XYZ file of C-alpha atoms in Angstrom:
265
model
C 0.000 0.000 0.000
C 1.580 3.248 -1.159
C 1.184 6.364 1.032
C 1.835 8.492 -2.058
C -1.160 7.097 -3.933
C -3.363 7.424 -0.852
C -2.214 11.028 -0.516
C -3.183 11.633 -4.147
C -6.793 10.625 -3.401
C -6.846 12.870 -0.329
C -5.304 15.815 -2.192
C -7.812 15.516 -5.010
C -10.681 15.536 -2.521
C -9.217 18.615 -0.849
C -8.916 20.537 -4.109
C -12.434 19.594 -5.214
C -13.856 20.899 -1.945
C -11.667 23.988 -1.730
C -12.407 25.130 -5.270
C -16.174 24.624 -5.054
C -17.874 26.955 -2.537
C -21.141 24.991 -2.593
C -19.372 21.788 -1.517
C -17.541 23.622 1.247
C -20.641 25.396 2.547
C -22.656 22.165 2.749
C -20.122 20.842 5.272
C -21.527 23.437 7.708
C -25.040 24.178 6.441
C -26.979 20.994 7.217
C -25.338 20.365 10.608
C -26.038 23.996 11.568
C -29.712 23.659 10.637
C -29.926 20.468 12.708
C -28.409 22.297 15.670
C -30.983 25.089 15.378
C -33.963 22.739 15.096
C -32.989 20.332 17.849
C -31.410 23.010 20.010
C -34.597 25.049 20.330
C -36.650 21.885 20.819
C -34.271 20.710 23.560
C -34.404 24.118 25.254
C -38.200 24.110 25.252
C -38.477 20.565 26.593
C -35.882 21.245 29.286
C -37.948 24.232 30.481
C -41.153 22.225 30.845
C -39.660 18.960 32.103
C -36.039 18.044 32.872
C -32.937 20.230 32.342
C -31.011 17.063 31.503
C -32.719 16.879 28.122
C -30.281 19.262 26.415
C -27.204 17.034 26.811
C -29.313 14.026 25.791
C -31.244 15.412 22.816
C -28.834 18.036 21.513
C -25.831 15.880 22.383
C -27.452 12.985 20.572
C -27.983 14.968 17.381
C -24.428 16.371 17.500
C -22.913 12.913 17.852
C -25.212 11.306 15.295
C -24.534 14.084 12.806
C -20.817 13.439 13.274
C -21.340 9.827 12.198
C -23.377 11.019 9.212
C -20.621 13.479 8.228
C -18.042 10.679 8.300
C -20.231 8.484 6.106
C -20.955 11.347 3.704
C -17.260 12.196 3.421
C -16.490 8.678 2.221
C -19.390 8.425 -0.195
C -18.785 11.864 -1.704
C -15.208 10.890 -2.601
C -16.623 7.918 -4.501
C -19.398 9.933 -6.140
C -16.931 12.524 -7.405
C -15.470 9.742 -9.547
C -18.903 8.521 -10.624
C -20.273 11.958 -11.524
C -17.119 12.937 -13.414
C -17.067 9.540 -15.196
C -13.613 8.972 -13.770
C -14.130 5.732 -11.853
C -12.708 3.426 -14.523
C -9.748 5.744 -15.035
C -8.910 5.492 -11.347
C -8.532 1.729 -11.537
C -6.693 1.845 -14.841
C -3.899 3.355 -12.749
C -1.652 1.391 -10.334
C -4.030 2.339 -7.500
C -5.222 -0.699 -5.552
C -8.611 -1.233 -3.931
C -7.088 -0.922 -0.474
C -5.383 2.354 -1.360
C -8.593 3.768 -2.801
C -10.573 2.899 0.334
C -7.787 4.249 2.555
C -7.853 7.478 0.553
C -11.612 7.781 1.079
C -11.188 7.239 4.821
C -8.400 9.801 5.211
C -10.328 12.302 3.074
C -13.311 12.145 5.381
C -11.179 12.907 8.450
C -10.713 16.577 7.629
C -14.215 17.193 6.222
C -15.972 15.543 9.171
C -13.649 17.263 11.663
C -14.417 20.704 10.202
C -18.155 20.057 10.185
C -18.092 18.668 13.729
C -16.126 21.656 15.004
C -18.699 23.987 13.457
C -21.508 22.087 15.176
C -19.761 22.276 18.549
C -19.243 26.028 18.207
C -22.894 26.589 17.257
C -24.176 24.341 20.061
C -21.932 26.054 22.598
C -22.682 29.647 21.605
C -26.420 29.252 21.035
C -27.454 26.648 23.599
C -24.604 26.298 26.086
C -23.911 22.683 25.180
C -20.293 21.543 25.288
C -18.959 18.106 24.457
C -16.848 18.315 27.631
C -20.073 17.559 29.519
C -19.291 13.913 28.773
C -15.789 14.160 30.238
C -12.995 12.000 28.883
C -15.548 9.502 27.613
C -16.209 11.907 24.743
C -13.017 10.644 23.073
C -13.967 6.937 22.898
C -17.510 7.980 21.961
C -16.181 9.885 18.938
C -13.845 7.022 18.037
C -16.687 4.493 17.983
C -18.878 6.798 15.896
C -15.996 7.455 13.510
C -15.485 3.723 12.998
C -19.216 3.191 12.502
C -19.363 6.049 9.981
C -16.501 4.534 8.003
C -18.212 1.139 7.943
C -21.525 2.667 6.868
C -19.838 4.710 4.134
C -17.932 1.766 2.677
C -21.072 -0.366 2.808
C -23.061 2.317 0.989
C -20.403 2.672 -1.709
C -20.433 -1.107 -2.191
C -24.218 -1.034 -2.661
C -23.946 1.569 -5.409
C -21.093 -0.353 -7.004
C -23.261 -3.468 -6.960
C -26.475 -1.963 -8.347
C -25.113 0.831 -10.516
C -24.816 4.638 -10.329
C -28.581 5.135 -10.412
C -28.770 3.389 -7.018
C -27.079 6.263 -5.194
C -30.348 6.894 -3.364
C -29.504 3.754 -1.347
C -26.832 5.705 0.495
C -28.561 8.812 1.814
C -31.220 7.042 3.956
C -28.696 4.708 5.628
C -28.226 6.805 8.815
C -32.003 7.244 9.130
C -32.486 3.481 8.766
C -29.895 2.739 11.460
C -30.985 5.457 13.935
C -34.078 3.689 15.373
C -31.996 0.624 16.272
C -29.170 2.409 18.126
C -31.306 4.501 20.484
C -30.048 7.978 19.645
C -32.748 9.629 21.778
C -34.110 6.772 23.890
C -32.901 3.593 25.643
C -32.973 0.534 23.421
C -34.950 -1.230 26.162
C -37.985 0.634 24.827
C -37.661 -1.186 21.503
C -39.224 -4.532 20.552
C -37.013 -7.485 21.374
C -35.954 -8.142 17.791
C -34.894 -4.509 17.376
C -32.907 -4.698 20.615
C -30.990 -7.678 19.255
C -30.057 -5.714 16.146
C -29.160 -2.662 18.220
C -26.745 -4.634 20.380
C -24.580 -5.530 17.385
C -24.387 -1.927 16.147
C -21.454 0.096 17.573
C -23.265 3.463 18.053
C -25.674 1.861 20.523
C -22.951 1.819 23.168
C -22.212 5.504 22.633
C -25.754 6.698 23.244
C -26.278 4.316 26.149
C -23.123 5.842 27.629
C -24.381 9.392 27.069
C -27.600 8.675 28.953
C -25.687 7.001 31.779
C -23.405 10.031 32.188
C -26.296 12.514 32.178
C -28.103 10.401 34.783
C -24.987 10.414 36.980
C -24.407 6.686 36.610
C -21.187 4.868 35.836
C -20.690 3.446 32.385
C -18.596 0.249 32.292
C -15.456 0.465 30.181
C -16.210 -3.020 28.854
C -19.074 -1.483 26.874
C -16.655 0.948 25.231
C -14.305 -1.870 24.278
C -17.241 -3.822 22.888
C -18.399 -0.834 20.847
C -14.875 -0.298 19.485
C -14.475 -3.979 18.624
C -17.818 -3.992 16.825
C -16.764 -0.863 14.944
C -13.588 -2.524 13.698
C -15.513 -5.685 12.828
C -18.109 -3.785 10.797
C -15.334 -1.982 8.906
C -13.723 -5.319 8.058
C -17.050 -6.756 6.892
C -17.905 -3.653 4.846
C -14.470 -3.661 3.228
C -14.780 -7.361 2.371
C -18.206 -6.657 0.846
C -16.770 -3.769 -1.177
C -13.851 -5.830 -2.506
C -16.141 -8.752 -3.351
C -18.574 -6.433 -5.143
C -15.788 -4.762 -7.105
C -14.300 -8.078 -8.225
C -17.734 -9.322 -9.268
C -18.374 -6.132 -11.241
C -15.056 -6.558 -13.056
C -15.640 -10.268 -13.704
C -19.149 -9.822 -15.071
C -18.451 -6.624 -16.982
C -20.877 -4.574 -14.880
C -18.044 -2.176 -14.146
C -18.685 -0.788 -17.644
C -21.701 1.029 -16.191
C -19.178 3.528 -14.873
C -17.681 4.288 -18.284
C -17.906 7.659 -19.980
C -20.836 6.399 -22.060
C -23.362 6.197 -19.237
C -23.783 6.830 -15.557
C -27.548 6.420 -15.581
């Protein structure tokens, strides 16, 4: 695996974002709108019920949006190649599958970090919410969500690679599909049993269970953090294996030609 070729993918992503104001603005726009909507709702609910709702509701949306930003950063790197009809050209070069995926992952680090920082500033200035409310546990929380976002992004890219460019709509609902199972705003014990079983194998579940435990003044066992991290790494490995398998199948069957300059429909 060549660091130079990985750097080339990252540098290209940087230039595409830097030179296009609309792409740069969207890093901040949607997270900021989420902060406004959920921030005012959290403030209202905290006034009529419990003041602990702000770190639960607003904190939940900040953390979940971070995962979504990570996933979007990976998928947008892939879609830049699809939309510009450059995907086949990429793999006509010496670039390997592993290097391409690594480039997507590194590219999303800076875009998701910038967007997350903007969300934290908005939440702090407008609603007095600071990530430090979670103490040092904020770091493993972010790590688990970062791993989960990577896995979700790679999985989404593999779906589009499998079903063709017109299937890009598969990707955007993925966070919304996963959210009910991981208990972003409520304990998973409130879910039906079969949904709880699914939730327990999803890494973000352990982040939001930890958030609620901290706000309630309870201890959160470190074993749950290790489990969430291990599940995050496992889901990345499974998503990567799915992506590689899908790519090889597309090459073997000729379906990769759907990404040629002739058609991306």
